[in-house]
PDB file of C-alpha atoms in Angstrom:
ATOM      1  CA  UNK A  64    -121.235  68.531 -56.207  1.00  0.00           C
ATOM      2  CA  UNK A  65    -117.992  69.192 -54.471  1.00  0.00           C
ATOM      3  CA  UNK A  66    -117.598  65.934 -51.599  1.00  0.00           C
ATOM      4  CA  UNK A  67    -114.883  67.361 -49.807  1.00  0.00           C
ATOM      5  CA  UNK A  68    -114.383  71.169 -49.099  1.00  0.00           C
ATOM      6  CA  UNK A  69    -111.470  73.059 -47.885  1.00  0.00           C
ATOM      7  CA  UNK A  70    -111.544  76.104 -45.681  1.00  0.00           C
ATOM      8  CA  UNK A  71    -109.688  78.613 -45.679  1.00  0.00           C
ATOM      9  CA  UNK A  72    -108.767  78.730 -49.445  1.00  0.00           C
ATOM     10  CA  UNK A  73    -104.972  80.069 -48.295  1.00  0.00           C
ATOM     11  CA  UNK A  74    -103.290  80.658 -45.459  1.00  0.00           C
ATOM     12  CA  UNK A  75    -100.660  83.383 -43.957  1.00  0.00           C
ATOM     13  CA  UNK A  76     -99.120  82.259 -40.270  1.00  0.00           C
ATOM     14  CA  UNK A  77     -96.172  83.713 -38.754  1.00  0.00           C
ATOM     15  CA  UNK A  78     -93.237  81.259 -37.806  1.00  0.00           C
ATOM     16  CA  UNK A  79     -93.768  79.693 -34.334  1.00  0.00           C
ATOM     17  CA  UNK A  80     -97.806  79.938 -34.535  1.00  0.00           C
ATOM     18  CA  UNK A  81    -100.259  77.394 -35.449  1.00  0.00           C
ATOM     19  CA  UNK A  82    -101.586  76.863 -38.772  1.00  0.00           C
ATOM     20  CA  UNK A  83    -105.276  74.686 -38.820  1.00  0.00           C
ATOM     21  CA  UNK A  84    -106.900  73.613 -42.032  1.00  0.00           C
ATOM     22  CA  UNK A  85    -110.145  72.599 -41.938  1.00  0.00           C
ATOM     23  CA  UNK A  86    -112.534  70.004 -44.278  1.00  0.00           C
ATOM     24  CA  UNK A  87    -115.798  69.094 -44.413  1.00  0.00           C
ATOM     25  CA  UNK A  88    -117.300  66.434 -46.184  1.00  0.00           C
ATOM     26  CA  UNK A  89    -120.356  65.074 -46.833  1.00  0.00           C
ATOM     27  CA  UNK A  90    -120.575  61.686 -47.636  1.00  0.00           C
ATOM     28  CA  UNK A  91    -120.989  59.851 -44.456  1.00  0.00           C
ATOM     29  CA  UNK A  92    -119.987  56.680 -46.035  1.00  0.00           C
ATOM     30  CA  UNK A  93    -116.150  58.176 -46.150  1.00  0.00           C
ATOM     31  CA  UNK A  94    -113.703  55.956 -43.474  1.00  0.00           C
ATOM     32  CA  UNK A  95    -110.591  57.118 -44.139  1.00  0.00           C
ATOM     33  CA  UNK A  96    -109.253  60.216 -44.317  1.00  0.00           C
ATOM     34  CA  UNK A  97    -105.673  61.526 -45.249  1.00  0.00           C
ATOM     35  CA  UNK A  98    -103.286  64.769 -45.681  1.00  0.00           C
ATOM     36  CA  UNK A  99    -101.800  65.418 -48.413  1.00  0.00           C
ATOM     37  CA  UNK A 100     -98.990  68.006 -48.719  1.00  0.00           C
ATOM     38  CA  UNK A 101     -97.278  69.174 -51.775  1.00  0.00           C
ATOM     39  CA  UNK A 102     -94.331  71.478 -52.667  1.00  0.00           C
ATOM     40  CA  UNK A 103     -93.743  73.203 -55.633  1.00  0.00           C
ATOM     41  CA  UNK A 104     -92.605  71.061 -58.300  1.00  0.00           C
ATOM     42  CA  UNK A 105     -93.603  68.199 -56.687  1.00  0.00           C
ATOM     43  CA  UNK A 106     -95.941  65.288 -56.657  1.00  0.00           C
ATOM     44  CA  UNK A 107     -98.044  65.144 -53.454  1.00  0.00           C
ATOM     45  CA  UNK A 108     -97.278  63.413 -50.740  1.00  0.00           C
ATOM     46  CA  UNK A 109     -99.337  61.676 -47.754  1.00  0.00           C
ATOM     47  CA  UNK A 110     -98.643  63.183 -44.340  1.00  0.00           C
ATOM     48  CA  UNK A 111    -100.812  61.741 -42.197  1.00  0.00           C
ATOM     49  CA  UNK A 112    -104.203  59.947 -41.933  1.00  0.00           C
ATOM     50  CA  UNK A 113    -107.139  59.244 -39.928  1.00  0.00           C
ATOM     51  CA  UNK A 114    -109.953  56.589 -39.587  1.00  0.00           C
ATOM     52  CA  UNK A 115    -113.438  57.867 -37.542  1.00  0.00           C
ATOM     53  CA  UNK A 116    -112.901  55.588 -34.999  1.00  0.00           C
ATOM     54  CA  UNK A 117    -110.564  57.990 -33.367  1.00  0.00           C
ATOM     55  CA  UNK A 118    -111.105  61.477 -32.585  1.00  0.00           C
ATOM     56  CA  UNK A 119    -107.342  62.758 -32.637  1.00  0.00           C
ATOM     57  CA  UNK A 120    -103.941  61.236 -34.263  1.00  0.00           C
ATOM     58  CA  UNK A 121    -101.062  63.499 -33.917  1.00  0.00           C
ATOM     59  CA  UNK A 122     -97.580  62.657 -35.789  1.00  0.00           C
ATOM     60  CA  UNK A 123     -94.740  65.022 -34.768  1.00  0.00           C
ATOM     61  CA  UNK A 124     -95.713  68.648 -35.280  1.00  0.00           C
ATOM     62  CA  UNK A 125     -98.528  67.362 -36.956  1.00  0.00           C
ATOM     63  CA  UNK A 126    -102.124  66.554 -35.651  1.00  0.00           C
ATOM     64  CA  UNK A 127    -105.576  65.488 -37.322  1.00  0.00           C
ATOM     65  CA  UNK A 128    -108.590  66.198 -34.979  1.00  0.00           C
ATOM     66  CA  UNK A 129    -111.870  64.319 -36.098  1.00  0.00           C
ATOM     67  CA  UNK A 130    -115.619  65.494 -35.349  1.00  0.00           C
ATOM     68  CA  UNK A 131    -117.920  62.557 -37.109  1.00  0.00           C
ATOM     69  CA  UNK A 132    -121.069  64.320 -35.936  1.00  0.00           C
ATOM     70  CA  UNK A 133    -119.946  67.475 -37.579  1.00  0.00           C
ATOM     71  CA  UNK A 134    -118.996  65.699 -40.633  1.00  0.00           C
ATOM     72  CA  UNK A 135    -115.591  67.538 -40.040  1.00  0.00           C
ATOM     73  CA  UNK A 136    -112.248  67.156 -39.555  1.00  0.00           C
ATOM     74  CA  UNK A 137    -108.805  69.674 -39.636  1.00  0.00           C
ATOM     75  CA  UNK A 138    -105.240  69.533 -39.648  1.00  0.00           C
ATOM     76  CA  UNK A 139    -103.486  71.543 -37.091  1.00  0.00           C
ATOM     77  CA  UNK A 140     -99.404  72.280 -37.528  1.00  0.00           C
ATOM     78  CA  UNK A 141     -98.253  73.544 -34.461  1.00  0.00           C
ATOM     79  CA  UNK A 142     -95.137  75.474 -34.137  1.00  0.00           C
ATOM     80  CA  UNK A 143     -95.041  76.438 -37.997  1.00  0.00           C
ATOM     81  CA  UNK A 144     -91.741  76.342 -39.867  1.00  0.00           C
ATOM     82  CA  UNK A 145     -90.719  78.168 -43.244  1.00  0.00           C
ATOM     83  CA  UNK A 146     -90.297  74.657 -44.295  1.00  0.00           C
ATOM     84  CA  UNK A 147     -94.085  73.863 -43.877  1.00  0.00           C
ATOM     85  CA  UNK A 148     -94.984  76.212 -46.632  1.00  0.00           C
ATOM     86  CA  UNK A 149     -96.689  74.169 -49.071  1.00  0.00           C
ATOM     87  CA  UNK A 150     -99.829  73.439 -50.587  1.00  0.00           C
ATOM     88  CA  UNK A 151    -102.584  70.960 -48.155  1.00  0.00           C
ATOM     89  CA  UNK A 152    -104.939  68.411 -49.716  1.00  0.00           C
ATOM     90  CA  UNK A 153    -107.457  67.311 -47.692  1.00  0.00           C
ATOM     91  CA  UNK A 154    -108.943  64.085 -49.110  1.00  0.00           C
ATOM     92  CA  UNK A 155    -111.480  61.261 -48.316  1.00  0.00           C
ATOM     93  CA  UNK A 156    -112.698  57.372 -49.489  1.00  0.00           C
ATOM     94  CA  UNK A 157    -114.866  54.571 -48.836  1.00  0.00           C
ATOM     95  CA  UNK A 158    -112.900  52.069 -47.315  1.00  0.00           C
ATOM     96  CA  UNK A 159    -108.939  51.494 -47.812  1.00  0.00           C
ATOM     97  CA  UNK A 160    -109.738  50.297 -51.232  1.00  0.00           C
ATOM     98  CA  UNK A 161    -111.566  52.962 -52.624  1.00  0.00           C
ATOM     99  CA  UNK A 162    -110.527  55.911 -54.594  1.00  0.00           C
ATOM    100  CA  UNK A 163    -110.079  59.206 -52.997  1.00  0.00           C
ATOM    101  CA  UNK A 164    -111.787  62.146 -53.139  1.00  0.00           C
ATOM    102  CA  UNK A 165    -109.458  65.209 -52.941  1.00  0.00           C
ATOM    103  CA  UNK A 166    -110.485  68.685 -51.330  1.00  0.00           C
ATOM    104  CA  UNK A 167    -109.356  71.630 -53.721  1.00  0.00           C
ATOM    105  CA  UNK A 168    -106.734  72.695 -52.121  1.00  0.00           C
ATOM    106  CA  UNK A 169    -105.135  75.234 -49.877  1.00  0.00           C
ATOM    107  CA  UNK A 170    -101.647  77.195 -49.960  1.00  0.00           C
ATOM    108  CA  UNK A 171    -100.021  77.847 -46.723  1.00  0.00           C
ATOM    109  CA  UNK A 172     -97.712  80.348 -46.293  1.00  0.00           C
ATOM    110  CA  UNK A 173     -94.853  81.004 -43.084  1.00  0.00           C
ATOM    111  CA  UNK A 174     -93.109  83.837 -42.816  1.00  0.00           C
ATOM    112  CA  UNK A 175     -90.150  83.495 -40.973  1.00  0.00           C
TER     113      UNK A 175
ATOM    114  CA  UNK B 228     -86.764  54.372 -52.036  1.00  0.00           C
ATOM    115  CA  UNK B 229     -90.196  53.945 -53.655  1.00  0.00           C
ATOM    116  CA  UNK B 230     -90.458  55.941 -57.053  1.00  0.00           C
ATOM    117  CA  UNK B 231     -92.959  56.974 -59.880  1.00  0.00           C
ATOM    118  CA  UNK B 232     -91.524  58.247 -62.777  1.00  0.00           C
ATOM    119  CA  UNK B 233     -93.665  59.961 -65.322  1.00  0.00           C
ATOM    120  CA  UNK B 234     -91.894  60.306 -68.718  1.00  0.00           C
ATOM    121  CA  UNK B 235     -91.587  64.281 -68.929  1.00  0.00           C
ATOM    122  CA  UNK B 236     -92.052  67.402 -66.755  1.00  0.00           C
ATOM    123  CA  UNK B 237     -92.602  69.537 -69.735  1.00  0.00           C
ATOM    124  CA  UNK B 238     -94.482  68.795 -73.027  1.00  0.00           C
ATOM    125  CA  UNK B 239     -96.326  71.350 -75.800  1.00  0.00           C
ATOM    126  CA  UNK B 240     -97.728  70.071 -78.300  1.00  0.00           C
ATOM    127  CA  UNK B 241    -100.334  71.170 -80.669  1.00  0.00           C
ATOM    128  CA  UNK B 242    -104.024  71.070 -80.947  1.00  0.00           C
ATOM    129  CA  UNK B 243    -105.327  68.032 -82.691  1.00  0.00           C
ATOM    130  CA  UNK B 244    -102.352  66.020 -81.777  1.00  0.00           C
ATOM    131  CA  UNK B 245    -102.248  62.297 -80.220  1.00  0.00           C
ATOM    132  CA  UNK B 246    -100.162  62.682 -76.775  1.00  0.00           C
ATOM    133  CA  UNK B 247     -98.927  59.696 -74.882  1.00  0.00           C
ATOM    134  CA  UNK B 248     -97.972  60.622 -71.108  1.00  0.00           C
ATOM    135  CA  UNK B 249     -96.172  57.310 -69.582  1.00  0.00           C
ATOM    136  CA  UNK B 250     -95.957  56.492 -65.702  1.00  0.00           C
ATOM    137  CA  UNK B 251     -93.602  53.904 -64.016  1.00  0.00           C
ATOM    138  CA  UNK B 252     -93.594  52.911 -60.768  1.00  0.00           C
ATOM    139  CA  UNK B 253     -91.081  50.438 -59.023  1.00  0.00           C
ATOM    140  CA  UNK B 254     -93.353  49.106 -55.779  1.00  0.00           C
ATOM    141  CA  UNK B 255     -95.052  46.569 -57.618  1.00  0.00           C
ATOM    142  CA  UNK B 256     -98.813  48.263 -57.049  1.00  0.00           C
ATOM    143  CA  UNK B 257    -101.430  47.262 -57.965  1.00  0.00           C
ATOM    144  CA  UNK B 258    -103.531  50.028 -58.377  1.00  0.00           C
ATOM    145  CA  UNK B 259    -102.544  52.994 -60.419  1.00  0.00           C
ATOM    146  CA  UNK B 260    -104.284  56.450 -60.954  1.00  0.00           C
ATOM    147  CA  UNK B 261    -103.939  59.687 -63.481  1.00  0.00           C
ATOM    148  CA  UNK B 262    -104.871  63.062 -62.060  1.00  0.00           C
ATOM    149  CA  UNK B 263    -104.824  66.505 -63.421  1.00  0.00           C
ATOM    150  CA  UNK B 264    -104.327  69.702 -61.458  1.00  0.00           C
ATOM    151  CA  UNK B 265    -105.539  72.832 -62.254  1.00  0.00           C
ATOM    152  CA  UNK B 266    -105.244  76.081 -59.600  1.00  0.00           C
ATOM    153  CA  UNK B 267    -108.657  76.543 -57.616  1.00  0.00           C
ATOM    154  CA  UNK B 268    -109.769  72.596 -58.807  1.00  0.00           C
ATOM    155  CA  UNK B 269    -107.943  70.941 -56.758  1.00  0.00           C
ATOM    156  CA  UNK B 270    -106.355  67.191 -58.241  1.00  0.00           C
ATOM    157  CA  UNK B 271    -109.516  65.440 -60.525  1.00  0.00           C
ATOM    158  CA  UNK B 272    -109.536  61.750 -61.129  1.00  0.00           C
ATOM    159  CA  UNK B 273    -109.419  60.714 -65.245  1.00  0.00           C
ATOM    160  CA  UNK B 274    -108.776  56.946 -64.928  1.00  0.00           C
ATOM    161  CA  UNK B 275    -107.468  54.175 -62.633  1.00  0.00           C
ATOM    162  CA  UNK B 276    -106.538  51.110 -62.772  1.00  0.00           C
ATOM    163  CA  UNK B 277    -106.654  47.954 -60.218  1.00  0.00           C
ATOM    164  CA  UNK B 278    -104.950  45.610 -62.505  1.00  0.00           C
ATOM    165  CA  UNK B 279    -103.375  44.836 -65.674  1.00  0.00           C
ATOM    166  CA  UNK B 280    -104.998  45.022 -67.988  1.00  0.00           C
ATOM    167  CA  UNK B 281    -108.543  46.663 -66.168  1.00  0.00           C
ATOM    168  CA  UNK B 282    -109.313  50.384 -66.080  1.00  0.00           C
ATOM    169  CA  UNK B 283    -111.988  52.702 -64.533  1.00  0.00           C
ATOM    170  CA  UNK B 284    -113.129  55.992 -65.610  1.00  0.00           C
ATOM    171  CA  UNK B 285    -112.324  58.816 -62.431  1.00  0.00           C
ATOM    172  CA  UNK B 286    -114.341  62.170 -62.133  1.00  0.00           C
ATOM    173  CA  UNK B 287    -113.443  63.479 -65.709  1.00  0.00           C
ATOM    174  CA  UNK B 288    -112.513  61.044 -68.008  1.00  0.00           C
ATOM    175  CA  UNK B 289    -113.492  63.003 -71.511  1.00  0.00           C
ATOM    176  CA  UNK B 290    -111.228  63.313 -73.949  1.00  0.00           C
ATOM    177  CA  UNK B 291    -108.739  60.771 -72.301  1.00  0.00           C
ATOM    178  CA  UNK B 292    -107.944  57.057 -72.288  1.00  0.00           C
ATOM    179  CA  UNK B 293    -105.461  54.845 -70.702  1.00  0.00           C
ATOM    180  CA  UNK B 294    -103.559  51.888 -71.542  1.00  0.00           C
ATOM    181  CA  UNK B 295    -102.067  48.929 -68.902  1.00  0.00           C
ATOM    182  CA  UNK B 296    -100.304  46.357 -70.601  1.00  0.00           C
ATOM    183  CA  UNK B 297     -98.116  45.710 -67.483  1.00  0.00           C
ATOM    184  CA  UNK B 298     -98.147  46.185 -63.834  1.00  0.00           C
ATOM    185  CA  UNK B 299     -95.781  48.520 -63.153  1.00  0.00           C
ATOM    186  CA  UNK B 300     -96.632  51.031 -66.467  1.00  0.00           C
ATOM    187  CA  UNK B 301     -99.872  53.390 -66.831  1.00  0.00           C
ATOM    188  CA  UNK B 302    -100.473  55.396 -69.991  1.00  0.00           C
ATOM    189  CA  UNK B 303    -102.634  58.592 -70.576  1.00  0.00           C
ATOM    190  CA  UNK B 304    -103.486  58.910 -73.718  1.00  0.00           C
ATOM    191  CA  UNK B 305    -105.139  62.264 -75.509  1.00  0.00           C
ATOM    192  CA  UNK B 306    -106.311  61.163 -78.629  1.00  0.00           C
ATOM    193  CA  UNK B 307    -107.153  64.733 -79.857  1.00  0.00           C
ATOM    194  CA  UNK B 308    -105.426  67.340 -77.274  1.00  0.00           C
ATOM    195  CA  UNK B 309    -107.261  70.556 -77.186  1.00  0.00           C
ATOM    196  CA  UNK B 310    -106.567  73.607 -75.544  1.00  0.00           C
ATOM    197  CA  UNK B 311    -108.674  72.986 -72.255  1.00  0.00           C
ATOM    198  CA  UNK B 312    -106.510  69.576 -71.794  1.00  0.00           C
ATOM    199  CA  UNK B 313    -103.406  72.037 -70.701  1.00  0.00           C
ATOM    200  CA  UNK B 314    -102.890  70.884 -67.160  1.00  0.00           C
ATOM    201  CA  UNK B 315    -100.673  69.758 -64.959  1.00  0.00           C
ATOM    202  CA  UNK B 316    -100.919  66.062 -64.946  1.00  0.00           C
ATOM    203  CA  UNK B 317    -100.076  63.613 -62.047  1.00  0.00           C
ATOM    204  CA  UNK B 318     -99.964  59.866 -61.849  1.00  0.00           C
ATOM    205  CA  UNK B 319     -99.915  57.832 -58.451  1.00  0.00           C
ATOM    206  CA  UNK B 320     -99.918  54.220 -57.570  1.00  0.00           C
ATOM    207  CA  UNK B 321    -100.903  52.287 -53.870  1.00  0.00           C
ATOM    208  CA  UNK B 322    -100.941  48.967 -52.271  1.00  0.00           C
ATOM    209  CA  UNK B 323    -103.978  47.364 -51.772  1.00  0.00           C
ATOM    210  CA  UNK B 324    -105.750  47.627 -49.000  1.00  0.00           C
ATOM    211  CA  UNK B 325    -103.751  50.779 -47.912  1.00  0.00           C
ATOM    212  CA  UNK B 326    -105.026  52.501 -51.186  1.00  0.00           C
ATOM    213  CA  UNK B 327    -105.360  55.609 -49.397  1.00  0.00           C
ATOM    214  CA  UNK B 328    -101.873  55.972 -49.061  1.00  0.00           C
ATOM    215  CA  UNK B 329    -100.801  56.954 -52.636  1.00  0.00           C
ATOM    216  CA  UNK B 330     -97.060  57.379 -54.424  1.00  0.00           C
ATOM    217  CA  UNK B 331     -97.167  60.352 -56.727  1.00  0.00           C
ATOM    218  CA  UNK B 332     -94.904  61.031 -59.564  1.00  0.00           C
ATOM    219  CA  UNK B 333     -93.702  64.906 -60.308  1.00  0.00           C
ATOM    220  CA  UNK B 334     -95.850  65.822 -62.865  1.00  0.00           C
ATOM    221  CA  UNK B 335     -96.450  66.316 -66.424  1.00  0.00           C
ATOM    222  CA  UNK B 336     -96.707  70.040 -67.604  1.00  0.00           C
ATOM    223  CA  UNK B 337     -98.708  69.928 -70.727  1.00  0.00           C
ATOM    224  CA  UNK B 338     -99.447  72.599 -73.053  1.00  0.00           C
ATOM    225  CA  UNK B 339    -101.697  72.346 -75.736  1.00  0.00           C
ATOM    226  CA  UNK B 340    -101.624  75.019 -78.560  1.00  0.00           C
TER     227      UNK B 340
END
């Protein structure tokens, strides 16, 4: 039973537009929930996170919207770059101690 | 600059074989994790660790043990690698409480033939 699912499972957007990654989970006992991106080659890294008390955190170009009802929650990356081209984890756990629970994964592409 | 270091980006070794993948990290975590990645699976949890010494089995933990003799080392080991264990292998350590914030290494390439 997959916990956490990704959608789409990749991603073309043009350089400027706005690239949204959505996740759905279902285990309503999940509290936190973080962004992972990766590059090739690399170990992945956390690029931003989000607890169900709020509905919206935004870091830079980067913004996490949050719908608890919906069991739901996306990452948006507005004004893509080349540079954003990557692969996105979506991931989940119960409580900042827990272990997390990664989505499968999705590969973004920008084109410049 | 915080760091985990994993021991090699490329192994092959052959079927039957004992493997030993190492992991360092220099933040003084306390919790430690081995993952393998495989295209359209995602990352999959084999073991963690909160503390020396302790370990707990992740989503998958067949075939595979681990070893924590000190804080800041983790060790995979394959007692028997066989050709499904060929993965791309990943080791992370956090801080309590912020555990969901999580240092990856680079990755171990393994190939099992």
């Amino acid at each position: 039973q997959q916990q956490v699912k990704q959608s789409p499972q990749s991603l073309i957007v043009q350089k400027g537009g706005i690239s949204i990654i959505n996740c759905a989970y279902e285990n309503t006992a999940f509290d936190y929930f973080p962004w992972y991106q990766q590059f090739p080659g690399k170990g992945p890294a956390l690029l931003i996170a989000i607890r169900p008390d709020v509905s919206e955190k935004k870091e830079g170009r980067f913004t996490i919207s949050f719908n608890k009802s919906a069991k739901q929650f996306s990452l948006h990356i507005m004004d893509s770059q080349p540079g954003d081209s990557a692969t996105y984890f979506c991931a989940a756990s119960r409580g900042a101690n827990s272990k997390l629970t990664f989505g499968k994964g999705i590969t973004l592409s920008v084109r410049p | 600059d915080v760091k985990v270091t994993q021991s090699s980006r490329y192994l092959v070794k052959r079927t039957g074989e004992k493997v030993f993948l190492e992991c360092v990290q220099d933040m003084d975590h306390e919790n430690m994790f081995w993952y393998r990645q495989d295209p359209g699976l995602g990352l999959r949890l084999i073991y963690f660790s909160y503390d020396v010494k302790m370990k707990e089995k992740g989503d998958i933990p067949e075939g595979y043990s681990v070893s924590r003799e000190k804080k800041e080392r983790f060790s995979l080991i394959l007692e028997s690698a066989s050709t499904n264990q060929t993965s791309m292998y990943l080791c992370a350590s956090s801080s309590t409480p912020r555990n969901y914030e999580q240092y990856f290494g680079p990755g171990t390439r393994l190939t099992v033939t």
